[in-house]
Amino acid sequence: MVTLVVATSADPASIGPASSVLAMPGWHPGPSLQDAASYTNKEVRLIKLDKRLVVENHLDKRWEEATGETVDDVVFLSKHVASSNRPALTIHPIGTPHLREVEALTAGGKPGWAAPPNPRIGPWFRLLKNIANSHNLVPEFEVTLEATHHGPEINSPTMFVEIGSTEEYWKRQDAAQAIALLVWEGLGLGERIAVGNWSRKDGVWVGHMLPGYSLLMEDPREAKSLTNSAVVGGTWRETIRVAFETTKLAFPGGEVLAHLDHKIFKGWQRNAIIRFFTEQNIKIGKPSDFCPC
């Protein structure tokens, strides 16, 4: 079982951290993947591509077919774009479960799909905060988790690790070094144990995170007298179902809880979602359930 770390020369926030981590000891040339170079270090395979990452579908399957190695999980290194232009270091799962069949796929994926979230997301987020603080990137850089979004389509547990939010910061060497250290320590390439190994099953972990805009709900006239979630149209039920089922896949044997941010929903929306959770036997966690201590 191997972990794929994927970078692209088309993105400075991707190739910068990849180059920094490859400058660390232990790497050796690996097999090529359709003319893409790869490098090996213990159970890690770093692949350098030359296209946008969101269109590189099924990299896990392509790697397995080319090498015979089974892919355990995938980490993409990428840039982050935000209208705020604020410097940021971010981590997020991927998927486009809210999209309809008729909608354009401007950022990869496919309608009604999400990859299993990489179990490393939560532990790596905590590790990234520590690294960013120790390297004096905070408070200039915000360290944050992002909601589930974009492609590429893939079946293995996956996450994106990103530097944002403008070209100035995509090229920042100190940010690249921080992400390289996250990969190095997080995958146990140094002397420490890898971070985010789900087989230990302790603590609080992070699955899919759905933004309010991804829960497309049609406001019914009889909203005040809802008796079941089926009254409210839209793709929101399938979005929740896909996110829940793929999170269960990522954490076999674990208890998956939902956290509902009541502030971002209107009353009729909140009531419909809670009813749907009940119908699907999805447990809503209490604040104390999400305490990592």
PDB file of C-alpha atoms in Angstrom:
ATOM      1  CA  MET A   1       0.000   0.000   0.000  1.00  0.00           C
ATOM      2  CA  VAL A   2       1.420   3.374  -1.041  1.00  0.00           C
ATOM      3  CA  THR A   3       0.524   7.027  -0.622  1.00  0.00           C
ATOM      4  CA  LEU A   4       0.530   9.163  -3.760  1.00  0.00           C
ATOM      5  CA  VAL A   5       1.674  12.774  -3.434  1.00  0.00           C
ATOM      6  CA  VAL A   6       0.738  14.598  -6.630  1.00  0.00           C
ATOM      7  CA  ALA A   7       2.156  17.871  -7.933  1.00  0.00           C
ATOM      8  CA  THR A   8       2.091  19.744 -11.215  1.00  0.00           C
ATOM      9  CA  SER A   9       4.571  22.062 -12.894  1.00  0.00           C
ATOM     10  CA  ALA A  10       1.591  24.144 -14.073  1.00  0.00           C
ATOM     11  CA  ASP A  11       1.093  25.480 -10.541  1.00  0.00           C
ATOM     12  CA  PRO A  12       3.801  27.290  -8.498  1.00  0.00           C
ATOM     13  CA  ALA A  13       2.019  26.470  -5.239  1.00  0.00           C
ATOM     14  CA  SER A  14       2.237  22.798  -6.212  1.00  0.00           C
ATOM     15  CA  ILE A  15       5.719  22.432  -7.673  1.00  0.00           C
ATOM     16  CA  GLY A  16       7.294  24.618  -4.967  1.00  0.00           C
ATOM     17  CA  PRO A  17       6.421  22.329  -2.034  1.00  0.00           C
ATOM     18  CA  ALA A  18       7.147  19.253  -4.185  1.00  0.00           C
ATOM     19  CA  SER A  19      10.640  20.513  -4.985  1.00  0.00           C
ATOM     20  CA  SER A  20      11.253  21.308  -1.317  1.00  0.00           C
ATOM     21  CA  VAL A  21      10.224  17.873  -0.116  1.00  0.00           C
ATOM     22  CA  LEU A  22      12.264  16.184  -2.864  1.00  0.00           C
ATOM     23  CA  ALA A  23      15.313  18.067  -1.578  1.00  0.00           C
ATOM     24  CA  MET A  24      15.008  16.088   1.651  1.00  0.00           C
ATOM     25  CA  PRO A  25      16.861  12.753   1.953  1.00  0.00           C
ATOM     26  CA  GLY A  26      15.725   9.307   0.910  1.00  0.00           C
ATOM     27  CA  TRP A  27      14.197   9.891  -2.528  1.00  0.00           C
ATOM     28  CA  HIS A  28      14.940   7.726  -5.550  1.00  0.00           C
ATOM     29  CA  PRO A  29      13.651   7.817  -9.143  1.00  0.00           C
ATOM     30  CA  GLY A  30      10.493   5.775  -9.584  1.00  0.00           C
ATOM     31  CA  PRO A  31       8.536   4.406 -12.532  1.00  0.00           C
ATOM     32  CA  SER A  32       7.079   6.810 -15.080  1.00  0.00           C
ATOM     33  CA  LEU A  33       3.344   7.304 -15.362  1.00  0.00           C
ATOM     34  CA  GLN A  34       2.437   8.161 -18.944  1.00  0.00           C
ATOM     35  CA  ASP A  35       5.628  10.246 -19.280  1.00  0.00           C
ATOM     36  CA  ALA A  36       5.215  11.810 -15.815  1.00  0.00           C
ATOM     37  CA  ALA A  37       8.242  11.406 -13.551  1.00  0.00           C
ATOM     38  CA  SER A  38       7.855   9.860 -10.116  1.00  0.00           C
ATOM     39  CA  TYR A  39      10.018   9.513  -7.013  1.00  0.00           C
ATOM     40  CA  THR A  40       9.907   6.963  -4.211  1.00  0.00           C
ATOM     41  CA  ASN A  41      10.669   7.213  -0.502  1.00  0.00           C
ATOM     42  CA  LYS A  42       9.579   4.370   1.780  1.00  0.00           C
ATOM     43  CA  GLU A  43       5.859   3.854   1.028  1.00  0.00           C
ATOM     44  CA  VAL A  44       5.417   7.271  -0.603  1.00  0.00           C
ATOM     45  CA  ARG A  45       5.298   7.960  -4.346  1.00  0.00           C
ATOM     46  CA  LEU A  46       5.574  11.581  -5.518  1.00  0.00           C
ATOM     47  CA  ILE A  47       4.332  12.198  -9.062  1.00  0.00           C
ATOM     48  CA  LYS A  48       5.150  15.345 -11.055  1.00  0.00           C
ATOM     49  CA  LEU A  49       2.575  16.148 -13.742  1.00  0.00           C
ATOM     50  CA  ASP A  50       2.257  19.056 -16.164  1.00  0.00           C
ATOM     51  CA  LYS A  51      -1.528  19.614 -16.326  1.00  0.00           C
ATOM     52  CA  ARG A  52      -4.166  21.105 -14.043  1.00  0.00           C
ATOM     53  CA  LEU A  53      -4.680  18.668 -11.203  1.00  0.00           C
ATOM     54  CA  VAL A  54      -8.486  18.865 -11.260  1.00  0.00           C
ATOM     55  CA  VAL A  55      -8.574  17.153 -14.673  1.00  0.00           C
ATOM     56  CA  GLU A  56      -6.187  14.304 -13.770  1.00  0.00           C
ATOM     57  CA  ASN A  57      -8.898  11.715 -13.203  1.00  0.00           C
ATOM     58  CA  HIS A  58      -8.355   8.241 -11.730  1.00  0.00           C
ATOM     59  CA  LEU A  59      -4.694   8.689 -10.837  1.00  0.00           C
ATOM     60  CA  ASP A  60      -4.989   5.940  -8.262  1.00  0.00           C
ATOM     61  CA  LYS A  61      -6.240   3.418 -10.813  1.00  0.00           C
ATOM     62  CA  ARG A  62      -3.693   4.583 -13.402  1.00  0.00           C
ATOM     63  CA  TRP A  63      -0.855   4.145 -10.906  1.00  0.00           C
ATOM     64  CA  GLU A  64      -2.039   0.684  -9.895  1.00  0.00           C
ATOM     65  CA  GLU A  65      -2.289  -0.423 -13.517  1.00  0.00           C
ATOM     66  CA  ALA A  66       1.179   0.948 -14.351  1.00  0.00           C
ATOM     67  CA  THR A  67       3.040  -0.368 -11.292  1.00  0.00           C
ATOM     68  CA  GLY A  68       0.978  -3.092  -9.634  1.00  0.00           C
ATOM     69  CA  GLU A  69       1.095  -1.114  -6.365  1.00  0.00           C
ATOM     70  CA  THR A  70      -2.130  -0.585  -4.415  1.00  0.00           C
ATOM     71  CA  VAL A  71      -2.882   3.032  -3.568  1.00  0.00           C
ATOM     72  CA  ASP A  72      -3.910   3.640   0.039  1.00  0.00           C
ATOM     73  CA  ASP A  73      -4.521   7.397  -0.152  1.00  0.00           C
ATOM     74  CA  VAL A  74      -3.731  10.481  -2.231  1.00  0.00           C
ATOM     75  CA  VAL A  75      -2.452  13.979  -1.368  1.00  0.00           C
ATOM     76  CA  PHE A  76      -2.585  16.718  -4.012  1.00  0.00           C
ATOM     77  CA  LEU A  77      -0.417  19.832  -3.659  1.00  0.00           C
ATOM     78  CA  SER A  78      -2.110  22.877  -5.144  1.00  0.00           C
ATOM     79  CA  LYS A  79      -2.803  26.595  -5.093  1.00  0.00           C
ATOM     80  CA  HIS A  80      -5.769  28.107  -3.288  1.00  0.00           C
ATOM     81  CA  VAL A  81      -7.753  30.971  -4.792  1.00  0.00           C
ATOM     82  CA  ALA A  82     -10.029  33.246  -2.771  1.00  0.00           C
ATOM     83  CA  SER A  83     -11.703  36.569  -3.450  1.00  0.00           C
ATOM     84  CA  SER A  84     -10.271  37.901  -0.184  1.00  0.00           C
ATOM     85  CA  ASN A  85      -6.716  37.416  -1.532  1.00  0.00           C
ATOM     86  CA  ARG A  86      -5.738  36.584   2.043  1.00  0.00           C
ATOM     87  CA  PRO A  87      -2.599  34.444   2.508  1.00  0.00           C
ATOM     88  CA  ALA A  88      -3.701  30.983   3.551  1.00  0.00           C
ATOM     89  CA  LEU A  89      -2.607  27.391   4.080  1.00  0.00           C
ATOM     90  CA  THR A  90      -5.585  25.105   3.582  1.00  0.00           C
ATOM     91  CA  ILE A  91      -6.613  21.453   3.560  1.00  0.00           C
ATOM     92  CA  HIS A  92      -9.849  20.010   2.181  1.00  0.00           C
ATOM     93  CA  PRO A  93     -11.565  16.877   0.843  1.00  0.00           C
ATOM     94  CA  ILE A  94     -12.799  16.809  -2.732  1.00  0.00           C
ATOM     95  CA  GLY A  95     -16.058  16.172  -4.512  1.00  0.00           C
ATOM     96  CA  THR A  96     -18.906  17.732  -6.477  1.00  0.00           C
ATOM     97  CA  PRO A  97     -21.895  15.896  -4.956  1.00  0.00           C
ATOM     98  CA  HIS A  98     -24.226  18.893  -5.378  1.00  0.00           C
ATOM     99  CA  LEU A  99     -23.824  19.286  -9.140  1.00  0.00           C
ATOM    100  CA  ARG A 100     -26.597  18.243 -11.504  1.00  0.00           C
ATOM    101  CA  GLU A 101     -26.010  16.297 -14.714  1.00  0.00           C
ATOM    102  CA  VAL A 102     -26.676  19.385 -16.849  1.00  0.00           C
ATOM    103  CA  GLU A 103     -24.141  21.594 -15.041  1.00  0.00           C
ATOM    104  CA  ALA A 104     -20.695  22.327 -16.450  1.00  0.00           C
ATOM    105  CA  LEU A 105     -17.714  20.801 -14.682  1.00  0.00           C
ATOM    106  CA  THR A 106     -15.427  23.820 -14.578  1.00  0.00           C
ATOM    107  CA  ALA A 107     -13.244  22.343 -11.829  1.00  0.00           C
ATOM    108  CA  GLY A 108     -13.332  18.616 -12.503  1.00  0.00           C
ATOM    109  CA  GLY A 109     -15.222  15.874 -10.735  1.00  0.00           C
ATOM    110  CA  LYS A 110     -18.620  14.634 -11.849  1.00  0.00           C
ATOM    111  CA  PRO A 111     -22.222  15.250 -10.750  1.00  0.00           C
ATOM    112  CA  GLY A 112     -23.255  13.439  -7.576  1.00  0.00           C
ATOM    113  CA  TRP A 113     -19.712  12.292  -6.778  1.00  0.00           C
ATOM    114  CA  ALA A 114     -17.271  12.690  -3.898  1.00  0.00           C
ATOM    115  CA  ALA A 115     -14.009  10.926  -3.116  1.00  0.00           C
ATOM    116  CA  PRO A 116     -13.643   9.355   0.328  1.00  0.00           C
ATOM    117  CA  PRO A 117     -12.038  12.016   2.534  1.00  0.00           C
ATOM    118  CA  ASN A 118      -8.430  11.272   3.402  1.00  0.00           C
ATOM    119  CA  PRO A 119      -8.340  10.321   7.125  1.00  0.00           C
ATOM    120  CA  ARG A 120      -5.220  12.456   7.453  1.00  0.00           C
ATOM    121  CA  ILE A 121      -7.214  15.701   7.027  1.00  0.00           C
ATOM    122  CA  GLY A 122      -7.912  16.370  10.718  1.00  0.00           C
ATOM    123  CA  PRO A 123      -4.527  15.284  12.119  1.00  0.00           C
ATOM    124  CA  TRP A 124      -2.657  17.098   9.335  1.00  0.00           C
ATOM    125  CA  PHE A 125      -4.640  20.268   9.961  1.00  0.00           C
ATOM    126  CA  ARG A 126      -3.480  20.257  13.572  1.00  0.00           C
ATOM    127  CA  LEU A 127       0.087  19.481  12.458  1.00  0.00           C
ATOM    128  CA  LEU A 128      -0.019  22.269   9.850  1.00  0.00           C
ATOM    129  CA  LYS A 129      -1.115  24.792  12.482  1.00  0.00           C
ATOM    130  CA  ASN A 130       1.877  23.814  14.625  1.00  0.00           C
ATOM    131  CA  ILE A 131       4.297  24.053  11.694  1.00  0.00           C
ATOM    132  CA  ALA A 132       2.921  27.409  10.552  1.00  0.00           C
ATOM    133  CA  ASN A 133       3.218  28.836  14.054  1.00  0.00           C
ATOM    134  CA  SER A 134       6.748  27.532  14.567  1.00  0.00           C
ATOM    135  CA  HIS A 135       7.826  28.997  11.203  1.00  0.00           C
ATOM    136  CA  ASN A 136       6.299  32.415  11.984  1.00  0.00           C
ATOM    137  CA  LEU A 137       3.772  32.216   9.151  1.00  0.00           C
ATOM    138  CA  VAL A 138       0.941  33.059  11.549  1.00  0.00           C
ATOM    139  CA  PRO A 139      -0.793  35.525  11.739  1.00  0.00           C
ATOM    140  CA  GLU A 140       0.141  36.550   8.181  1.00  0.00           C
ATOM    141  CA  PHE A 141      -1.174  33.222   6.862  1.00  0.00           C
ATOM    142  CA  GLU A 142      -4.532  31.858   7.905  1.00  0.00           C
ATOM    143  CA  VAL A 143      -4.446  28.086   8.509  1.00  0.00           C
ATOM    144  CA  THR A 144      -7.841  26.643   7.749  1.00  0.00           C
ATOM    145  CA  LEU A 145      -9.955  23.709   6.636  1.00  0.00           C
ATOM    146  CA  GLU A 146     -12.035  24.205   3.494  1.00  0.00           C
ATOM    147  CA  ALA A 147     -15.318  22.632   2.506  1.00  0.00           C
ATOM    148  CA  THR A 148     -15.517  19.794  -0.006  1.00  0.00           C
ATOM    149  CA  HIS A 149     -15.194  20.998  -3.594  1.00  0.00           C
ATOM    150  CA  HIS A 150     -13.817  20.291  -7.112  1.00  0.00           C
ATOM    151  CA  GLY A 151     -12.162  17.244  -8.719  1.00  0.00           C
ATOM    152  CA  PRO A 152     -10.372  15.275 -10.028  1.00  0.00           C
ATOM    153  CA  GLU A 153     -12.489  12.150 -10.028  1.00  0.00           C
ATOM    154  CA  ILE A 154     -10.799   9.462  -7.952  1.00  0.00           C
ATOM    155  CA  ASN A 155     -11.858   6.571  -5.714  1.00  0.00           C
ATOM    156  CA  SER A 156      -9.102   6.511  -3.076  1.00  0.00           C
ATOM    157  CA  PRO A 157      -9.242   8.619   0.112  1.00  0.00           C
ATOM    158  CA  THR A 158      -8.018  12.019  -1.046  1.00  0.00           C
ATOM    159  CA  MET A 159      -7.259  15.544   0.118  1.00  0.00           C
ATOM    160  CA  PHE A 160      -5.837  18.759  -1.301  1.00  0.00           C
ATOM    161  CA  VAL A 161      -3.172  20.741   0.573  1.00  0.00           C
ATOM    162  CA  GLU A 162      -3.003  24.293  -0.726  1.00  0.00           C
ATOM    163  CA  ILE A 163      -1.204  27.635  -0.534  1.00  0.00           C
ATOM    164  CA  GLY A 164      -3.260  30.778  -1.144  1.00  0.00           C
ATOM    165  CA  SER A 165      -4.427  33.068  -2.297  1.00  0.00           C
ATOM    166  CA  THR A 166      -2.510  35.046  -4.979  1.00  0.00           C
ATOM    167  CA  GLU A 167       0.540  34.475  -7.148  1.00  0.00           C
ATOM    168  CA  GLU A 168       2.694  36.366  -4.650  1.00  0.00           C
ATOM    169  CA  TYR A 169       1.940  33.777  -1.986  1.00  0.00           C
ATOM    170  CA  TRP A 170       1.834  30.758  -4.303  1.00  0.00           C
ATOM    171  CA  LYS A 171       5.541  31.389  -4.884  1.00  0.00           C
ATOM    172  CA  ARG A 172       6.495  32.046  -1.261  1.00  0.00           C
ATOM    173  CA  GLN A 173       9.396  29.775  -0.353  1.00  0.00           C
ATOM    174  CA  ASP A 174       8.598  29.823   3.365  1.00  0.00           C
ATOM    175  CA  ALA A 175       5.059  28.607   2.655  1.00  0.00           C
ATOM    176  CA  ALA A 176       6.415  25.915   0.332  1.00  0.00           C
ATOM    177  CA  GLN A 177       8.829  24.780   3.041  1.00  0.00           C
ATOM    178  CA  ALA A 178       5.978  24.546   5.559  1.00  0.00           C
ATOM    179  CA  ILE A 179       3.899  22.350   3.234  1.00  0.00           C
ATOM    180  CA  ALA A 180       6.977  20.225   2.458  1.00  0.00           C
ATOM    181  CA  LEU A 181       7.541  19.700   6.172  1.00  0.00           C
ATOM    182  CA  LEU A 182       3.868  18.784   6.585  1.00  0.00           C
ATOM    183  CA  VAL A 183       4.262  16.074   3.939  1.00  0.00           C
ATOM    184  CA  TRP A 184       7.595  14.926   5.376  1.00  0.00           C
ATOM    185  CA  GLU A 185       6.419  14.621   8.968  1.00  0.00           C
ATOM    186  CA  GLY A 186       2.836  13.669   8.139  1.00  0.00           C
ATOM    187  CA  LEU A 187       3.898  10.661   6.063  1.00  0.00           C
ATOM    188  CA  GLY A 188       6.590   9.562   8.486  1.00  0.00           C
ATOM    189  CA  LEU A 189       9.467  10.112   6.062  1.00  0.00           C
ATOM    190  CA  GLY A 190      11.747  11.348   8.813  1.00  0.00           C
ATOM    191  CA  GLU A 191      12.286   9.709  12.162  1.00  0.00           C
ATOM    192  CA  ARG A 192       8.772  10.321  13.500  1.00  0.00           C
ATOM    193  CA  ILE A 193       5.701   8.109  13.154  1.00  0.00           C
ATOM    194  CA  ALA A 194       3.304   9.090  10.352  1.00  0.00           C
ATOM    195  CA  VAL A 195       0.409  11.335  11.352  1.00  0.00           C
ATOM    196  CA  GLY A 196      -3.179  10.429  10.528  1.00  0.00           C
ATOM    197  CA  ASN A 197      -3.085   6.634  10.449  1.00  0.00           C
ATOM    198  CA  TRP A 198      -6.748   5.672  10.833  1.00  0.00           C
ATOM    199  CA  SER A 199      -5.878   2.194  12.130  1.00  0.00           C
ATOM    200  CA  ARG A 200      -5.292   3.806  15.543  1.00  0.00           C
ATOM    201  CA  LYS A 201      -8.919   5.152  15.609  1.00  0.00           C
ATOM    202  CA  ASP A 202      -8.384   7.496  18.536  1.00  0.00           C
ATOM    203  CA  GLY A 203      -9.491  11.122  18.819  1.00  0.00           C
ATOM    204  CA  VAL A 204     -11.684  13.252  16.563  1.00  0.00           C
ATOM    205  CA  TRP A 205     -11.317  12.940  12.797  1.00  0.00           C
ATOM    206  CA  VAL A 206     -12.640  15.004   9.887  1.00  0.00           C
ATOM    207  CA  GLY A 207     -14.734  13.825   6.955  1.00  0.00           C
ATOM    208  CA  HIS A 208     -16.615  15.742   4.295  1.00  0.00           C
ATOM    209  CA  MET A 209     -17.567  19.351   4.984  1.00  0.00           C
ATOM    210  CA  LEU A 210     -20.528  20.644   2.994  1.00  0.00           C
ATOM    211  CA  PRO A 211     -21.006  24.410   2.510  1.00  0.00           C
ATOM    212  CA  GLY A 212     -24.525  25.779   2.622  1.00  0.00           C
ATOM    213  CA  TYR A 213     -24.486  26.575  -1.109  1.00  0.00           C
ATOM    214  CA  SER A 214     -23.979  22.893  -1.931  1.00  0.00           C
ATOM    215  CA  LEU A 215     -27.260  21.897  -0.267  1.00  0.00           C
ATOM    216  CA  LEU A 216     -29.616  22.967  -3.051  1.00  0.00           C
ATOM    217  CA  MET A 217     -33.087  23.170  -1.513  1.00  0.00           C
ATOM    218  CA  GLU A 218     -36.287  24.341  -3.170  1.00  0.00           C
ATOM    219  CA  ASP A 219     -38.448  26.424  -0.852  1.00  0.00           C
ATOM    220  CA  PRO A 220     -41.891  24.762  -0.670  1.00  0.00           C
ATOM    221  CA  ARG A 221     -45.041  26.848  -0.146  1.00  0.00           C
ATOM    222  CA  GLU A 222     -46.056  24.604   2.736  1.00  0.00           C
ATOM    223  CA  ALA A 223     -42.667  24.972   4.458  1.00  0.00           C
ATOM    224  CA  LYS A 224     -44.265  25.840   7.796  1.00  0.00           C
ATOM    225  CA  SER A 225     -46.113  22.529   7.900  1.00  0.00           C
ATOM    226  CA  LEU A 226     -43.385  20.127   6.819  1.00  0.00           C
ATOM    227  CA  THR A 227     -44.055  16.541   7.827  1.00  0.00           C
ATOM    228  CA  ASN A 228     -41.113  14.873   6.078  1.00  0.00           C
ATOM    229  CA  SER A 229     -37.917  15.836   4.258  1.00  0.00           C
ATOM    230  CA  ALA A 230     -39.234  14.614   0.886  1.00  0.00           C
ATOM    231  CA  VAL A 231     -41.432  17.735   0.612  1.00  0.00           C
ATOM    232  CA  VAL A 232     -38.364  19.915   0.016  1.00  0.00           C
ATOM    233  CA  GLY A 233     -37.063  19.505  -3.538  1.00  0.00           C
ATOM    234  CA  GLY A 234     -33.514  19.866  -4.793  1.00  0.00           C
ATOM    235  CA  THR A 235     -30.339  17.790  -4.806  1.00  0.00           C
ATOM    236  CA  TRP A 236     -29.542  18.339  -1.122  1.00  0.00           C
ATOM    237  CA  ARG A 237     -30.569  14.866   0.041  1.00  0.00           C
ATOM    238  CA  GLU A 238     -28.258  13.127  -2.437  1.00  0.00           C
ATOM    239  CA  THR A 239     -25.450  15.529  -1.560  1.00  0.00           C
ATOM    240  CA  ILE A 240     -25.711  14.618   2.120  1.00  0.00           C
ATOM    241  CA  ARG A 241     -26.068  10.919   1.350  1.00  0.00           C
ATOM    242  CA  VAL A 242     -22.964  10.823  -0.851  1.00  0.00           C
ATOM    243  CA  ALA A 243     -20.907  12.776   1.700  1.00  0.00           C
ATOM    244  CA  PHE A 244     -22.009  10.500   4.537  1.00  0.00           C
ATOM    245  CA  GLU A 245     -21.458   7.217   2.669  1.00  0.00           C
ATOM    246  CA  THR A 246     -17.988   8.151   1.397  1.00  0.00           C
ATOM    247  CA  THR A 247     -16.984   9.352   4.857  1.00  0.00           C
ATOM    248  CA  LYS A 248     -18.038   5.962   6.236  1.00  0.00           C
ATOM    249  CA  LEU A 249     -15.845   4.309   3.593  1.00  0.00           C
ATOM    250  CA  ALA A 250     -12.856   6.362   4.730  1.00  0.00           C
ATOM    251  CA  PHE A 251     -13.251   5.401   8.391  1.00  0.00           C
ATOM    252  CA  PRO A 252     -14.153   1.696   8.558  1.00  0.00           C
ATOM    253  CA  GLY A 253     -15.309   0.735  12.033  1.00  0.00           C
ATOM    254  CA  GLY A 254     -15.679   4.359  13.110  1.00  0.00           C
ATOM    255  CA  GLU A 255     -18.778   6.229  14.241  1.00  0.00           C
ATOM    256  CA  VAL A 256     -19.672   8.993  11.780  1.00  0.00           C
ATOM    257  CA  LEU A 257     -21.426  12.001  13.299  1.00  0.00           C
ATOM    258  CA  ALA A 258     -22.874  15.025  11.536  1.00  0.00           C
ATOM    259  CA  HIS A 259     -22.292  18.575  12.713  1.00  0.00           C
ATOM    260  CA  LEU A 260     -24.977  21.048  11.657  1.00  0.00           C
ATOM    261  CA  ASP A 261     -24.214  24.771  11.693  1.00  0.00           C
ATOM    262  CA  HIS A 262     -27.664  26.097  12.591  1.00  0.00           C
ATOM    263  CA  LYS A 263     -26.755  29.702  11.816  1.00  0.00           C
ATOM    264  CA  ILE A 264     -26.411  29.266   8.049  1.00  0.00           C
ATOM    265  CA  PHE A 265     -29.843  27.722   7.444  1.00  0.00           C
ATOM    266  CA  LYS A 266     -33.368  29.071   7.543  1.00  0.00           C
ATOM    267  CA  GLY A 267     -35.762  27.317   9.884  1.00  0.00           C
ATOM    268  CA  TRP A 268     -37.506  25.274   7.182  1.00  0.00           C
ATOM    269  CA  GLN A 269     -34.159  24.170   5.775  1.00  0.00           C
ATOM    270  CA  ARG A 270     -32.825  23.175   9.173  1.00  0.00           C
ATOM    271  CA  ASN A 271     -35.994  21.225   9.975  1.00  0.00           C
ATOM    272  CA  ALA A 272     -35.854  19.338   6.673  1.00  0.00           C
ATOM    273  CA  ILE A 273     -32.183  18.440   7.131  1.00  0.00           C
ATOM    274  CA  ILE A 274     -32.720  17.203  10.686  1.00  0.00           C
ATOM    275  CA  ARG A 275     -35.686  15.093   9.551  1.00  0.00           C
ATOM    276  CA  PHE A 276     -33.578  13.628   6.752  1.00  0.00           C
ATOM    277  CA  PHE A 277     -30.793  12.785   9.204  1.00  0.00           C
ATOM    278  CA  THR A 278     -33.369  10.950  11.332  1.00  0.00           C
ATOM    279  CA  GLU A 279     -34.765   9.067   8.325  1.00  0.00           C
ATOM    280  CA  GLN A 280     -31.239   8.010   7.298  1.00  0.00           C
ATOM    281  CA  ASN A 281     -30.141   7.108  10.853  1.00  0.00           C
ATOM    282  CA  ILE A 282     -27.444   9.783  10.750  1.00  0.00           C
ATOM    283  CA  LYS A 283     -26.608  10.911  14.257  1.00  0.00           C
ATOM    284  CA  ILE A 284     -26.121  14.617  14.938  1.00  0.00           C
ATOM    285  CA  GLY A 285     -23.222  15.128  17.314  1.00  0.00           C
ATOM    286  CA  LYS A 286     -23.162  17.432  20.313  1.00  0.00           C
ATOM    287  CA  PRO A 287     -20.390  20.049  20.674  1.00  0.00           C
ATOM    288  CA  SER A 288     -18.677  17.819  23.234  1.00  0.00           C
ATOM    289  CA  ASP A 289     -18.514  14.978  20.676  1.00  0.00           C
ATOM    290  CA  PHE A 290     -16.161  17.052  18.528  1.00  0.00           C
ATOM    291  CA  CYS A 291     -13.753  18.027  21.274  1.00  0.00           C
ATOM    292  CA  PRO A 292     -10.312  16.570  20.399  1.00  0.00           C
ATOM    293  CA  CYS A 293      -9.254  16.480  24.039  1.00  0.00           C
TER     294      CYS A 293
END
